[in-house]
Short mmCIF file of C-alpha atoms in Angstrom, two decimals:
data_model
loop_
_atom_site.label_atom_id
_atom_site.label_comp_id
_atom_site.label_asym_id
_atom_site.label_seq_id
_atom_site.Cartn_x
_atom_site.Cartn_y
_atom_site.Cartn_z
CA UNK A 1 176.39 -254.58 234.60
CA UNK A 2 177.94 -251.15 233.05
CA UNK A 3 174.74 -249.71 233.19
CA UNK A 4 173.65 -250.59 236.62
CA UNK A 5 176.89 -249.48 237.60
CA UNK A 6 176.35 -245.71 236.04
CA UNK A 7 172.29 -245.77 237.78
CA UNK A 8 173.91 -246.51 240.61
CA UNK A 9 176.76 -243.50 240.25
CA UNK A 10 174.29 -241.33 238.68
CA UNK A 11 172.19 -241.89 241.68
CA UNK A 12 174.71 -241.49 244.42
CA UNK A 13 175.69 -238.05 242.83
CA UNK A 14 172.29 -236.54 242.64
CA UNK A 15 171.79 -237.50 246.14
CA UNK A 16 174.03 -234.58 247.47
CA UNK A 17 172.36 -232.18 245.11
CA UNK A 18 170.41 -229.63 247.45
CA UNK A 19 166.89 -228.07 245.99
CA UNK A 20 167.02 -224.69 244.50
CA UNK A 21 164.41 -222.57 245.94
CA UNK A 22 165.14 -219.53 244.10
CA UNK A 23 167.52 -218.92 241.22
CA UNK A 24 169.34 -215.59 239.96
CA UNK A 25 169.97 -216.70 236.30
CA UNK A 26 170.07 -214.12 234.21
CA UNK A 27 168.99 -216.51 231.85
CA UNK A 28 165.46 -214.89 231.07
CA UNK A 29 166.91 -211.70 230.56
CA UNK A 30 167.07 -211.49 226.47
CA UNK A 31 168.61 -207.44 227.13
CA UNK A 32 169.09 -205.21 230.53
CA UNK A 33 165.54 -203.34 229.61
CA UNK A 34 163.87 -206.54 230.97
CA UNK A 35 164.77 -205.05 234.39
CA UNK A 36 162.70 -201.97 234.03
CA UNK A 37 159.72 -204.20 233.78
CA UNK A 38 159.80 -204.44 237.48
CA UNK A 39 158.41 -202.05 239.51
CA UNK A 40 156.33 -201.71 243.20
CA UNK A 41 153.33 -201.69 241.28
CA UNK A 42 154.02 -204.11 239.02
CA UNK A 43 156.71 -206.64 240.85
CA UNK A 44 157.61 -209.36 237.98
CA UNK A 45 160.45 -211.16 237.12
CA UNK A 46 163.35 -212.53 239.42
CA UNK A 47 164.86 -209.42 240.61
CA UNK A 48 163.99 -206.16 241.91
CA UNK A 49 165.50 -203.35 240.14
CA UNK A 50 165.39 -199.78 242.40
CA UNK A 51 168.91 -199.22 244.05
CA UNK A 52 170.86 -197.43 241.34
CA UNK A 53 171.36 -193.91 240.21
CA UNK A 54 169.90 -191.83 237.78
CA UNK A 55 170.94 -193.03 234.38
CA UNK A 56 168.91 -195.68 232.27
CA UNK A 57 169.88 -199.27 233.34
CA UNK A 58 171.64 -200.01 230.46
CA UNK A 59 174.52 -197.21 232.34
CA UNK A 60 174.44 -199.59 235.24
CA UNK A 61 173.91 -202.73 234.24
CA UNK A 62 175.30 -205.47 231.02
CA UNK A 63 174.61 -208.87 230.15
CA UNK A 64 177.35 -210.68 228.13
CA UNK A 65 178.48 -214.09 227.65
CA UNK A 66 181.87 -212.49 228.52
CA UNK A 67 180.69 -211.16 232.05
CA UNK A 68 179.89 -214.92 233.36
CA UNK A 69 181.89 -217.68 234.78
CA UNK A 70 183.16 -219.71 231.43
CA UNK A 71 182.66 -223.24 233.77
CA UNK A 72 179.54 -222.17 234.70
CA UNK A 73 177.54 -224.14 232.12
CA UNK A 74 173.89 -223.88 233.21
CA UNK A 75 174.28 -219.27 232.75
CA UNK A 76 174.32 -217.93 229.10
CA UNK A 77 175.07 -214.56 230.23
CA UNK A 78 177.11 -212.84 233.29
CA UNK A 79 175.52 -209.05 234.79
CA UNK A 80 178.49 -206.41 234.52
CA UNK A 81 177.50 -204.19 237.47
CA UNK A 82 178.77 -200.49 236.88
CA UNK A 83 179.00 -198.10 240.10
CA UNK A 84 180.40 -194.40 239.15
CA UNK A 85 179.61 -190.90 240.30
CA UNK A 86 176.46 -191.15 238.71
CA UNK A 87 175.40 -194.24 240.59
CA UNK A 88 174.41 -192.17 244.07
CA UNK A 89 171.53 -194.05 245.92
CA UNK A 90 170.63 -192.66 249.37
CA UNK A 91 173.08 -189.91 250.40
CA UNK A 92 176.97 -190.44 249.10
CA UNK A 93 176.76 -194.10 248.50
CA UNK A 94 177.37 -194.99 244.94
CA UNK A 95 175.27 -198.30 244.53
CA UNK A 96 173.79 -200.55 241.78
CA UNK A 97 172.31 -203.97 243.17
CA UNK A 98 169.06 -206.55 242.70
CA UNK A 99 167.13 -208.10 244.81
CA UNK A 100 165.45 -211.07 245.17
CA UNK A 101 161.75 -210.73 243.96
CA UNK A 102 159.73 -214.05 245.56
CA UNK A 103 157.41 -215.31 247.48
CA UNK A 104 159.47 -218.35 248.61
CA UNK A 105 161.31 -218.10 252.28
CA UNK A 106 164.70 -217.69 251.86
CA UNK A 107 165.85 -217.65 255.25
CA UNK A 108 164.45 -220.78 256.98
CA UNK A 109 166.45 -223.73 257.80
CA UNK A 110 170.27 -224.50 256.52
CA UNK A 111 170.08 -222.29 253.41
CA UNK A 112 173.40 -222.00 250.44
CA UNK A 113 173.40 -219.06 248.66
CA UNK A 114 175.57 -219.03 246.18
CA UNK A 115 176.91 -216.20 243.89
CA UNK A 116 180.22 -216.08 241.81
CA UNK A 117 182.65 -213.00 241.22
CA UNK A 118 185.04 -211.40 238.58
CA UNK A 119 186.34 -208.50 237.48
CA UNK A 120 187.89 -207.34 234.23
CA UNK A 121 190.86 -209.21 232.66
CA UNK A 122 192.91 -206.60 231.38
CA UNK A 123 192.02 -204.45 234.31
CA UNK A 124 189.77 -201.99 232.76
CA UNK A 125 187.53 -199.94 235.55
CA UNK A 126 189.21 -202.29 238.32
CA UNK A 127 187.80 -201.50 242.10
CA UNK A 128 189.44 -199.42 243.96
CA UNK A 129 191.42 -201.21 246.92
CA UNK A 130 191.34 -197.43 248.86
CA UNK A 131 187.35 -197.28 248.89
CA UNK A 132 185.24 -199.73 251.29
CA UNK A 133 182.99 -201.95 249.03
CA UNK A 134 180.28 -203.98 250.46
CA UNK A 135 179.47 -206.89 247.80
CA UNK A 136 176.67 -209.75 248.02
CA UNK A 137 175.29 -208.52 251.32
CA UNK A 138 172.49 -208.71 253.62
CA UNK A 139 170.76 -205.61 254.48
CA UNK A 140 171.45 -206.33 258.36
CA UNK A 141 175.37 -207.16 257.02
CA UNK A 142 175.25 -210.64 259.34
CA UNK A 143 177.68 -211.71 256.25
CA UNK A 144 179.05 -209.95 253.29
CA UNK A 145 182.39 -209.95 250.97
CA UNK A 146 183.62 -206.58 251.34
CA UNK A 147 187.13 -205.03 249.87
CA UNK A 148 188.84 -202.11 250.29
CA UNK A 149 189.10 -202.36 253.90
CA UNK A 150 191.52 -203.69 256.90
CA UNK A 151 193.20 -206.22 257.09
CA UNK A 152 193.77 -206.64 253.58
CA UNK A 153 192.44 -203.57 251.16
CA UNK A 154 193.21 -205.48 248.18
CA UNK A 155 191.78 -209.06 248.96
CA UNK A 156 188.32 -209.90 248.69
CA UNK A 157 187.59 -210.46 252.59
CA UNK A 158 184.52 -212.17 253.97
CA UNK A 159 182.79 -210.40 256.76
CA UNK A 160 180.54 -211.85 259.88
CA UNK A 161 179.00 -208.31 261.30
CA UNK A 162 181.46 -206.62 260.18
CA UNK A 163 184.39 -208.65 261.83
CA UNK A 164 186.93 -210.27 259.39
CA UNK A 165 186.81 -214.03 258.91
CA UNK A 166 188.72 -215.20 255.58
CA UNK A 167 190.63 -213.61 252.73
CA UNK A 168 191.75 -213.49 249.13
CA UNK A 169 194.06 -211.59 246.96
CA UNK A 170 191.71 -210.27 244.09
CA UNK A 171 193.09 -211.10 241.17
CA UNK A 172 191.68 -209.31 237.31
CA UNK A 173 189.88 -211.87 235.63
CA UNK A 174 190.05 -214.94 237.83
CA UNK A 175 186.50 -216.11 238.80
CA UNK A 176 185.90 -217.01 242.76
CA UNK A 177 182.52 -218.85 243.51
CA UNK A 178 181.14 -218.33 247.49
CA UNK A 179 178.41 -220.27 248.87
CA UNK A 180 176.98 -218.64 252.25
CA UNK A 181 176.65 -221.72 254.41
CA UNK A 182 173.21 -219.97 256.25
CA UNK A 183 171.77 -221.97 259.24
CA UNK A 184 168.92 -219.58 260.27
CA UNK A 185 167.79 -222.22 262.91
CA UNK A 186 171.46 -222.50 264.56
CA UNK A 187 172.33 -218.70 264.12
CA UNK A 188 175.56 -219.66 261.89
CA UNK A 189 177.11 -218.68 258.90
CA UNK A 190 180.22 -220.74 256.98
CA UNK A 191 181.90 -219.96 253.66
CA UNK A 192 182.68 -222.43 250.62
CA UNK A 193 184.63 -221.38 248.11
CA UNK A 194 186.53 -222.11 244.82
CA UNK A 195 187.92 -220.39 242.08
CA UNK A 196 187.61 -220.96 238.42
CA UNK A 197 185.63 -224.10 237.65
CA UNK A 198 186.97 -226.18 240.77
CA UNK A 199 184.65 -227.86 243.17
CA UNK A 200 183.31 -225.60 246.09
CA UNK A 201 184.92 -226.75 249.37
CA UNK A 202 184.41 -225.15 252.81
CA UNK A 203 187.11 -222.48 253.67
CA UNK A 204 185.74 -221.24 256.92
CA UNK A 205 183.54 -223.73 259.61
CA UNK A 206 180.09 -221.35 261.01
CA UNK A 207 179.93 -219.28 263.12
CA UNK A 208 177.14 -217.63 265.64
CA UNK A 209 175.47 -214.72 263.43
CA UNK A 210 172.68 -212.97 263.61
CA UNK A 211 170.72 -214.68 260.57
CA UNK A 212 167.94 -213.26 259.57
CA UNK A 213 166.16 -212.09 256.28
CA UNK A 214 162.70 -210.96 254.97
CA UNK A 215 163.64 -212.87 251.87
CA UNK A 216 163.63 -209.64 249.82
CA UNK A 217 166.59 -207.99 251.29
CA UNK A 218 169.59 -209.99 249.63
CA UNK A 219 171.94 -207.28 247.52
CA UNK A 220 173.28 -209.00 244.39
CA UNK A 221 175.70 -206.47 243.74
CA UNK A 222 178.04 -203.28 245.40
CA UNK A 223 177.81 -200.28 246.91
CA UNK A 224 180.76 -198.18 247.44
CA UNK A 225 180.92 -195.87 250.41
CA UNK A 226 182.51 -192.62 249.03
CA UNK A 227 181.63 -191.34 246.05
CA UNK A 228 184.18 -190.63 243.44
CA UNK A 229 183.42 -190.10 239.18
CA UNK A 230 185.89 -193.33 239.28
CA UNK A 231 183.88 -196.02 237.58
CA UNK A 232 184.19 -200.08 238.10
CA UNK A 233 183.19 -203.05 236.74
CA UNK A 234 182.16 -206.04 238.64
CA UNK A 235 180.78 -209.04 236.47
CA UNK A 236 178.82 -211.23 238.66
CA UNK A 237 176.83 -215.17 237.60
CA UNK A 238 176.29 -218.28 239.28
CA UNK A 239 173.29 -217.00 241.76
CA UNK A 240 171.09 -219.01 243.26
CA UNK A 241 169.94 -220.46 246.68
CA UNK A 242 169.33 -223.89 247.55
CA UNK A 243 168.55 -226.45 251.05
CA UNK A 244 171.29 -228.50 251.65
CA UNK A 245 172.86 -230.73 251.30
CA UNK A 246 175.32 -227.96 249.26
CA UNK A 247 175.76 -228.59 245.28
CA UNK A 248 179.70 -227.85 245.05
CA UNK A 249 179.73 -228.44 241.14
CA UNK A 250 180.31 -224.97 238.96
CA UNK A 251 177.48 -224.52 236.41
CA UNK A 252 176.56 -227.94 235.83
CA UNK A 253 173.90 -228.69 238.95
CA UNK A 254 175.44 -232.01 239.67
CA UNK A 255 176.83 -232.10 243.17
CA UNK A 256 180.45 -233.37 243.91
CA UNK A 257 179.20 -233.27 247.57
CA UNK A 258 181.65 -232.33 250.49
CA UNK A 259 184.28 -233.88 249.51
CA UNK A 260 187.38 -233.05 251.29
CA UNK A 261 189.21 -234.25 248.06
CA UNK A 262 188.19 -230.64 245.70
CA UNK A 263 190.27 -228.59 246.57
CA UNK A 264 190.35 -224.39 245.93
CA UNK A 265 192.90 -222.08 244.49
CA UNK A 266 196.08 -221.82 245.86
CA UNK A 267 195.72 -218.08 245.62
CA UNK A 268 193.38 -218.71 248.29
CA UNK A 269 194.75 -217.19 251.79
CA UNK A 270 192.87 -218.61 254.75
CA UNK A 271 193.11 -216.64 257.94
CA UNK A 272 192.16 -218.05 261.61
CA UNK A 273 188.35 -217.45 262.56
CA UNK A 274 187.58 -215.02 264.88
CA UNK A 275 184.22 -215.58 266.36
CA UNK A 276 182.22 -212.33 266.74
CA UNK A 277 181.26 -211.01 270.15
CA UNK A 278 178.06 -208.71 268.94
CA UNK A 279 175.30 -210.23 268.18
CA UNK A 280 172.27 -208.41 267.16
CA UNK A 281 168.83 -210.34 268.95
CA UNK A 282 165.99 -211.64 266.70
CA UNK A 283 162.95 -209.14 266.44
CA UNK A 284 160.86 -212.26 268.04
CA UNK A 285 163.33 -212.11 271.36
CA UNK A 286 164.25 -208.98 271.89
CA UNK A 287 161.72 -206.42 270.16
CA UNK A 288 163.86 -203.17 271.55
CA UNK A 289 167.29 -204.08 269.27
CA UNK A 290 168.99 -201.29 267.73
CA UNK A 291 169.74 -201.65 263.98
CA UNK A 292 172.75 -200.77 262.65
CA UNK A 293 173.85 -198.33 259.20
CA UNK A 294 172.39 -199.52 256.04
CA UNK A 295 170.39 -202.01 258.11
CA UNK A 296 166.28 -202.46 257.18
CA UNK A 297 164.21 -201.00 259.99
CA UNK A 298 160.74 -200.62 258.00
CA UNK A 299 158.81 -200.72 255.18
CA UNK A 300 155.64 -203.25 253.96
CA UNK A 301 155.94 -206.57 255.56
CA UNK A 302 158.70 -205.63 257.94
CA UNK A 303 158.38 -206.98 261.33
CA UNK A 304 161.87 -206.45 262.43
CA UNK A 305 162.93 -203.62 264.95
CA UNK A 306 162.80 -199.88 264.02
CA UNK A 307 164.79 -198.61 266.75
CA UNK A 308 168.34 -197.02 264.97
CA UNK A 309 171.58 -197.34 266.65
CA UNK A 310 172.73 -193.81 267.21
CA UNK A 311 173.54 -191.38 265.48
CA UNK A 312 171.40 -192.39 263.05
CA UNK A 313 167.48 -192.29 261.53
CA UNK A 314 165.17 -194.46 260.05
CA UNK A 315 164.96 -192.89 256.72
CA UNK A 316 162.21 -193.99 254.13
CA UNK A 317 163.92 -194.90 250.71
CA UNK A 318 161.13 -196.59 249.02
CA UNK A 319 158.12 -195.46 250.73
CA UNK A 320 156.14 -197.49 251.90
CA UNK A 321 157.98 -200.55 251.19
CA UNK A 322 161.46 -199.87 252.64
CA UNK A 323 162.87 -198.34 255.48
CA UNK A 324 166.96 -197.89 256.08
CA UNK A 325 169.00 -196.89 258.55
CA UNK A 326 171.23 -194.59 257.35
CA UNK A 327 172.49 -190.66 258.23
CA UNK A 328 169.92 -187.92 258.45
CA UNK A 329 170.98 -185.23 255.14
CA UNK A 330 168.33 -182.25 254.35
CA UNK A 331 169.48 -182.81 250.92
CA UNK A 332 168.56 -186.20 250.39
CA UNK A 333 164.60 -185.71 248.95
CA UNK A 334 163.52 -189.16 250.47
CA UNK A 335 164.71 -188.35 254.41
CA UNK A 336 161.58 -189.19 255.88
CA UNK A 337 161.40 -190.14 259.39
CA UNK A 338 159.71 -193.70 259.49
CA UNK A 339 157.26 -193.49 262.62
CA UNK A 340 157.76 -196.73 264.38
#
């Protein structure tokens, strides 16, 4: 009877479990040289490894046991992500991110993608609450966790095109675990959230977004607008994407489901939605939308649209694989106008 009774448990708790469809582990990475084995002529591995400055990787970029969620059982290292002065990537932005190298389509259907987020416990190289920070974004920014910025500098706030949705404080050391809730069918985006090793639970309902991605353009990591020789530290585990239904567990892979019984951090400050009221239209419907800054707008494979929202250009940064929408500077070597 006892063990038909823990099939049948073991059973109902997988059944929540979504798929994973592409995971961020840094679990194959032995050292940080294993990203330099990617390149555009030679694209291996998980991540793609081009938006930094000029240093080696090993400036930019740390694996350590210490730089990972402690619940998160399934990750044997964190990434420590360094930005500094050093760290310029495509005029003043100081930046140091991955992205997702695949095949698989990661933006089809009612998509989690889930990422968690620290920083330093004694507050060594802590972000700066007076610069804007874009963290875990998309390149068209239909969601993002940005800080620095109104109407709370110093909380961790997540962003719908740009318009705030949710908030909290950011505390050194304390580990908060996101889930974007993605429904590229429906146009939505939600948020779950945790912190520590507590169940995810969903903070903020969806809301009309416009989802898209060409399943390579998913930043795991920050850019910081201004550049300044301050540097920071942002450790970063826990990423991966999966179907639904959502996995809420930490680092084990078994799913508590949705269970309105985990609960989150009572640090946790939830603000009132505010739907937003620009949308940007699908390449498919409307092939004449504008993108907006730091937006895609060419490159191999693209299909979206190319025309820049004003004032700026379509400025190769990769060519030919990758096209961004960012401010015209004579200084900046790679400034070439992408011909639509």
């Amino acid at each position: 009877m006892f063990a038909q009774a823990s099939l049948i448990a073991l059973l109902s708790g997988s059944a929540f479990a979504g798929t994973t469809i592409w995971s961020g582990s840094f679990n194959p990475f032995p050292n940080v040289s294993v990203f330099d084995e990617w390149s555009w002529a030679d694209e291996v591995g998980t991540y793609q490894w081009y938006i930094h400055g000029t240093e080696p990787t090993s400036h930019y970029l740390a694996l350590s046991p210490s730089y990972k969620n402690p619940a998160d059982t399934a990750e044997v290292n964190g990434l420590m992500a360094t930005i500094d002065s050093t760290a310029e990537w495509n005029s003043d932005m100081e930046r140091t991110e991955l992205i997702p190298q695949t095949t698989q389509n990661l933006g089809v259907g009612n998509l989690f993608y889930h990422f968690s987020l620290s920083t330093d416990p004694t507050g060594l190289n802590a972000p700066d609450s007076t610069l804007e920070h874009q963290i875990l974004f998309f390149e068209s920014h239909f969601t993002e966790i940005k800080y620095g910025v109104a109407p709370n500098p110093t909380d961790l706030q997540w962003m719908v095109s740009s318009q705030f949705q949710w908030g909290t404080p950011l505390v050194p050391g304390t580990w908060y675990n996101f889930a974007y809730d993605i429904d590229f069918t429906a146009q939505t985006v939600g948020l779950w959230f945790s912190t520590g090793g507590s169940p995810l639970t969903k903070v903020e309902n969806n809301v009309a977004a416009p989802t898209s991605t060409n399943s390579e353009d998913f930043h795991v990591g920050v850019l910081r607008i201004v550049n300044t020789p301050a540097p920071e530290n942002w450790y970063i585990s826990g990423v991966y994407i999966e179907n639904g239904p959502i996995t809420t567990a930490i680092g084990s892979g078994n799913s508590t489901g949705s269970s309105s019984s985990a609960s989150s951090s009572s640090s946790a400050t939830s603000v009132t939605s505010t739907t937003p009221t620009t949308t940007i239209s699908t390449p498919s419907s409307t092939p004449t939308a504008t993108v907006p800054e730091y937006a895609q707008c060419g490159g191999t494979g693209y299909t979206g649209p190319t025309a820049c929202a004003s004032p700026f250009t379509c400025t190769a940064i990769s060519p030919p694989y990758y096209y961004q929408v960012s401010r015209k500077l004579t200084r900046n070597l790679l400034n070439i106008e992408f011909e639509s």
